[in-house]
Short mmCIF file of C-alpha atoms in Angstrom, two decimals:
data_model
loop_
_atom_site.label_atom_id
_atom_site.label_comp_id
_atom_site.label_asym_id
_atom_site.label_seq_id
_atom_site.Cartn_x
_atom_site.Cartn_y
_atom_site.Cartn_z
CA GLN A 1 80.36 114.79 100.20
CA VAL A 2 83.02 112.48 98.80
CA GLN A 3 84.52 110.19 101.44
CA LEU A 4 87.17 107.54 101.08
CA VAL A 5 87.64 105.44 104.20
CA GLN A 6 90.58 103.07 104.25
CA SER A 7 91.28 100.01 106.35
CA GLY A 8 93.51 100.17 109.38
CA ALA A 9 97.24 99.92 109.82
CA GLU A 10 98.96 96.62 109.04
CA GLY A 11 102.14 94.99 110.22
CA LYS A 12 103.59 92.34 107.94
CA LYS A 13 106.68 90.18 107.69
CA PRO A 14 108.93 90.21 104.61
CA GLY A 15 107.56 87.98 101.87
CA ALA A 16 103.96 88.33 103.01
CA SER A 17 101.10 90.09 101.23
CA VAL A 18 98.86 92.93 102.33
CA LYS A 19 95.42 93.92 101.10
CA VAL A 20 94.20 97.45 101.77
CA SER A 21 90.58 98.43 101.28
CA CYS A 22 89.05 101.78 100.44
CA LYS A 23 85.31 102.32 100.84
CA ALA A 24 83.88 105.17 98.81
CA SER A 25 80.74 107.18 99.44
CA GLY A 26 79.12 110.43 98.42
CA TYR A 27 79.34 110.00 94.65
CA SER A 28 78.58 107.59 91.82
CA PHE A 29 81.24 104.96 92.47
CA SER A 30 81.40 103.46 88.97
CA GLY A 31 81.82 106.84 87.32
CA TYR A 32 85.33 107.61 88.52
CA TYR A 33 88.78 106.09 88.41
CA MET A 34 90.63 105.37 91.65
CA HIS A 35 94.37 105.81 92.10
CA TRP A 36 96.71 104.25 94.61
CA VAL A 37 99.66 106.35 95.77
CA ARG A 38 102.15 105.51 98.47
CA GLN A 39 104.49 107.55 100.63
CA ALA A 40 107.45 106.09 102.49
CA PRO A 41 108.25 107.74 105.85
CA GLY A 42 109.63 111.22 105.27
CA GLN A 43 109.60 110.74 101.50
CA GLY A 44 107.58 111.94 98.51
CA LEU A 45 104.57 110.58 96.69
CA GLU A 46 104.81 107.51 94.46
CA TRP A 47 102.06 106.44 92.09
CA MET A 48 101.27 102.74 92.04
CA GLY A 49 98.44 102.47 89.58
CA ILE A 50 94.82 103.15 88.73
CA ILE A 51 91.59 101.19 88.44
CA ASN A 52 88.47 102.01 86.46
CA SER A 53 85.86 101.54 89.16
CA GLY A 54 83.20 100.73 86.55
CA SER A 55 84.93 98.25 84.26
CA GLY A 56 87.63 97.08 86.66
CA SER A 57 90.40 97.67 84.11
CA THR A 58 93.74 98.60 85.59
CA ILE A 59 97.03 100.27 84.74
CA TYR A 60 99.96 99.58 87.04
CA ALA A 61 103.25 101.40 87.37
CA GLN A 62 105.98 99.26 85.89
CA LYS A 63 107.79 99.17 89.23
CA PHE A 64 104.90 97.25 90.77
CA GLN A 65 103.94 95.04 87.83
CA GLY A 66 103.62 91.46 88.98
CA ARG A 67 103.35 92.40 92.65
CA VAL A 68 100.26 94.60 92.81
CA THR A 69 96.63 93.79 92.14
CA MET A 70 93.85 96.37 92.24
CA THR A 71 90.25 95.23 92.30
CA ARG A 72 86.85 96.68 93.05
CA ASP A 73 83.49 95.57 94.37
CA THR A 74 80.74 97.72 92.94
CA SER A 75 78.14 96.24 95.31
CA THR A 76 79.95 97.77 98.30
CA SER A 77 81.66 100.72 96.51
CA THR A 78 85.01 99.43 97.69
CA VAL A 79 88.35 99.21 95.96
CA TYR A 80 91.22 97.03 97.06
CA MET A 81 94.96 97.11 96.59
CA GLU A 82 96.96 93.97 97.26
CA LEU A 83 100.75 94.06 97.31
CA SER A 84 102.67 90.79 97.51
CA SER A 85 106.25 89.72 98.24
CA LEU A 86 106.60 92.55 100.71
CA ARG A 87 110.03 93.87 101.63
CA SER A 88 111.15 96.47 104.12
CA GLU A 89 111.20 99.13 101.40
CA ASP A 90 107.44 98.74 101.07
CA THR A 91 106.95 100.28 104.50
CA ALA A 92 104.82 103.30 103.68
CA THR A 93 101.46 104.97 103.98
CA TYR A 94 99.21 103.82 101.16
CA TYR A 95 96.52 106.17 99.88
CA CYS A 96 93.54 105.51 97.70
CA ALA A 97 92.56 108.66 95.85
CA ARG A 98 89.66 109.33 93.53
CA ALA A 99 90.30 110.90 90.16
CA GLY A 100 88.58 114.06 89.07
CA GLN A 101 86.83 114.69 85.78
CA GLN A 102 90.25 114.31 84.19
CA TRP A 103 91.24 110.77 85.05
CA LEU A 104 94.86 111.50 85.89
CA VAL A 105 94.09 114.38 88.27
CA VAL A 106 93.87 113.12 91.85
CA GLU A 107 90.99 115.01 93.41
CA TYR A 108 90.05 113.31 96.68
CA TRP A 109 92.26 111.30 99.00
CA GLY A 110 91.63 108.67 101.64
CA GLN A 111 93.12 109.05 105.08
CA GLY A 112 95.95 106.64 104.34
CA THR A 113 96.88 103.19 105.63
CA LEU A 114 100.27 102.62 107.21
CA VAL A 115 101.82 99.31 106.20
CA THR A 116 104.92 98.34 108.15
CA VAL A 117 107.10 95.51 106.88
CA SER A 118 109.50 94.17 109.44
CA SER A 119 110.86 90.84 110.55
CA ASP B 1 108.54 108.24 82.37
CA ILE B 2 108.20 112.00 82.69
CA GLN B 3 110.42 113.37 85.45
CA MET B 4 109.21 116.30 87.51
CA THR B 5 111.77 118.50 89.27
CA GLN B 6 110.80 121.09 91.84
CA SER B 7 112.85 123.96 93.17
CA PRO B 8 113.67 124.84 95.80
CA THR B 9 113.39 121.70 97.92
CA SER B 10 112.84 123.83 100.98
CA LEU B 11 111.94 127.44 101.58
CA SER B 12 111.68 129.68 104.63
CA ALA B 13 109.25 132.58 104.62
CA SER B 14 107.24 134.78 106.93
CA VAL B 15 103.52 135.35 107.30
CA GLY B 16 102.47 137.91 104.72
CA ASP B 17 105.25 137.05 102.25
CA ARG B 18 104.81 136.04 98.64
CA VAL B 19 106.56 132.84 97.60
CA THR B 20 107.04 131.02 94.32
CA ILE B 21 107.75 127.34 93.79
CA ALA B 22 108.97 126.10 90.44
CA CYS B 23 108.31 122.78 88.73
CA ARG B 24 109.97 121.56 85.55
CA ALA B 25 108.94 118.59 83.43
CA SER B 26 111.43 116.48 81.49
CA GLN B 27 109.29 116.87 78.35
CA SER B 28 106.45 119.09 77.28
CA ILE B 29 103.22 118.32 79.12
CA SER B 30 101.10 121.18 77.78
CA ASN B 31 99.07 122.35 80.80
CA TYR B 32 98.65 118.90 82.39
CA LEU B 33 100.15 120.03 85.66
CA ASN B 34 98.61 119.92 89.12
CA TRP B 35 99.65 121.15 92.54
CA TYR B 36 99.00 119.55 95.93
CA GLN B 37 99.49 120.67 99.51
CA GLN B 38 100.34 118.19 102.25
CA LYS B 39 100.48 118.88 105.97
CA PRO B 40 102.27 116.53 108.39
CA GLY B 41 100.31 113.36 109.05
CA LYS B 42 97.62 114.26 106.53
CA ALA B 43 96.74 113.24 103.01
CA PRO B 44 97.62 115.59 100.18
CA LYS B 45 95.03 118.10 99.02
CA LEU B 46 94.50 119.23 95.44
CA LEU B 47 95.07 122.96 95.08
CA ILE B 48 95.39 123.66 91.37
CA PHE B 49 94.77 121.58 88.27
CA ALA B 50 95.41 122.21 84.59
CA ALA B 51 98.31 124.46 85.60
CA SER B 52 96.19 127.42 86.65
CA THR B 53 92.66 126.37 87.65
CA LEU B 54 91.96 126.74 91.34
CA GLN B 55 90.20 123.78 92.95
CA THR B 56 86.88 124.67 94.57
CA GLY B 57 87.36 126.07 98.04
CA VAL B 58 91.05 126.92 97.66
CA PRO B 59 91.84 130.52 98.64
CA SER B 60 92.61 132.95 95.85
CA ARG B 61 96.04 133.72 97.29
CA PHE B 62 97.13 130.52 95.55
CA SER B 63 97.82 130.77 91.84
CA GLY B 64 99.51 128.68 89.19
CA SER B 65 100.99 129.41 85.82
CA GLY B 66 103.03 127.89 83.04
CA SER B 67 102.80 125.52 80.13
CA GLY B 68 105.05 123.16 78.25
CA THR B 69 107.85 122.28 80.65
CA ASP B 70 107.98 125.14 83.18
CA PHE B 71 105.40 125.87 85.82
CA THR B 72 105.10 127.91 89.00
CA LEU B 73 102.96 127.93 92.10
CA THR B 74 102.67 131.31 93.79
CA ILE B 75 101.28 131.92 97.23
CA SER B 76 100.59 135.57 98.05
CA ASN B 77 100.16 136.94 101.55
CA LEU B 78 101.27 133.73 103.27
CA GLN B 79 99.05 132.60 106.10
CA PRO B 80 100.06 130.37 109.03
CA GLU B 81 98.05 127.47 107.62
CA ASP B 82 100.04 127.58 104.36
CA PHE B 83 103.21 126.19 105.90
CA ALA B 84 103.29 122.70 104.44
CA THR B 85 104.90 120.62 101.70
CA TYR B 86 103.87 121.23 98.10
CA TYR B 87 104.03 118.75 95.24
CA CYS B 88 103.58 119.17 91.53
CA GLN B 89 102.24 116.27 89.46
CA GLN B 90 101.94 115.70 85.75
CA SER B 91 98.70 114.29 84.40
CA TYR B 92 99.88 114.14 80.78
CA GLY B 93 100.12 110.37 80.82
CA THR B 94 100.76 107.26 82.83
CA PRO B 95 102.65 106.68 84.96
CA ILE B 96 101.66 109.91 86.65
CA THR B 97 104.68 111.36 88.39
CA PHE B 98 105.20 113.82 91.21
CA GLY B 99 107.91 116.29 91.96
CA GLN B 100 110.03 115.57 95.02
CA GLY B 101 108.23 118.20 97.05
CA THR B 102 108.98 121.67 98.41
CA ARG B 103 108.82 122.15 102.15
CA LEU B 104 107.65 125.64 103.10
CA GLU B 105 108.72 126.56 106.61
CA ILE B 106 108.14 129.52 108.86
CA LYS B 107 111.11 131.88 109.08
#
C-alpha cells in the first residue's frame, strides 16, 4: 500500500531554514508527482508546489517563489521540501501528498510535519 | 489564481441527516473539482475526484455533482464518523487552490 512517512517536528528561529523529508513506499516512485501542502494552526489548506518525482522538475506557488526548494532522491524514494527565511507565519503542519493519475488531484497524504517558528 | 468559495463555513446536523455543502469556483473549471475530508489532527483524505467520482473505499453515502463553477458534496444518512471538516479543491490548473473548508458538527 502507498505510504508517505515524513520527518519529525521541527522548531526553528525566525530567519532560519527547515528541510522536511518524505519517504515514499508501496508504488513506483518516479511515476507520480508529489505535492506539498501546508496548514497553519486552525486554518485551511495551502498549496506550496509540486515536484515531478521522475524528472525533478518543479512548479512553485508564487507566494513561495524564492523561498522554497523541492528536490527528490530516486535512490531512496524520498522527496524534500526546504523553506528558507522562516517567519512566525510559517508555523504550520507541512504535508507531502502524492498525486493521483491526474497530476493535480492529491490522492495520498503523509502524516504531516509540524514546523514551529519562534524566537 | 482560481478562488474557491465554500458554503456554509460550518454546519450542524444529526446522525441520519442528509447534508449538502456547496463550492463555487471563480471561473469555469469544467469537472476538475475534488473533495477532501479532514478529521482533527489527521491528514486530509480524498473522497471524490472529477466532481462526482468516488475514491476507492469511500462509502456510497457520499456523492458529488456539478460542473463549470458550481459544485456540491452531499452526504446522506450521516454517520458519527462523518463529522469532520470538508474541503473542495480545483485541479484545473496551478496553483491548485482549496476552499476555506466547511466544518460539519454534531447537533
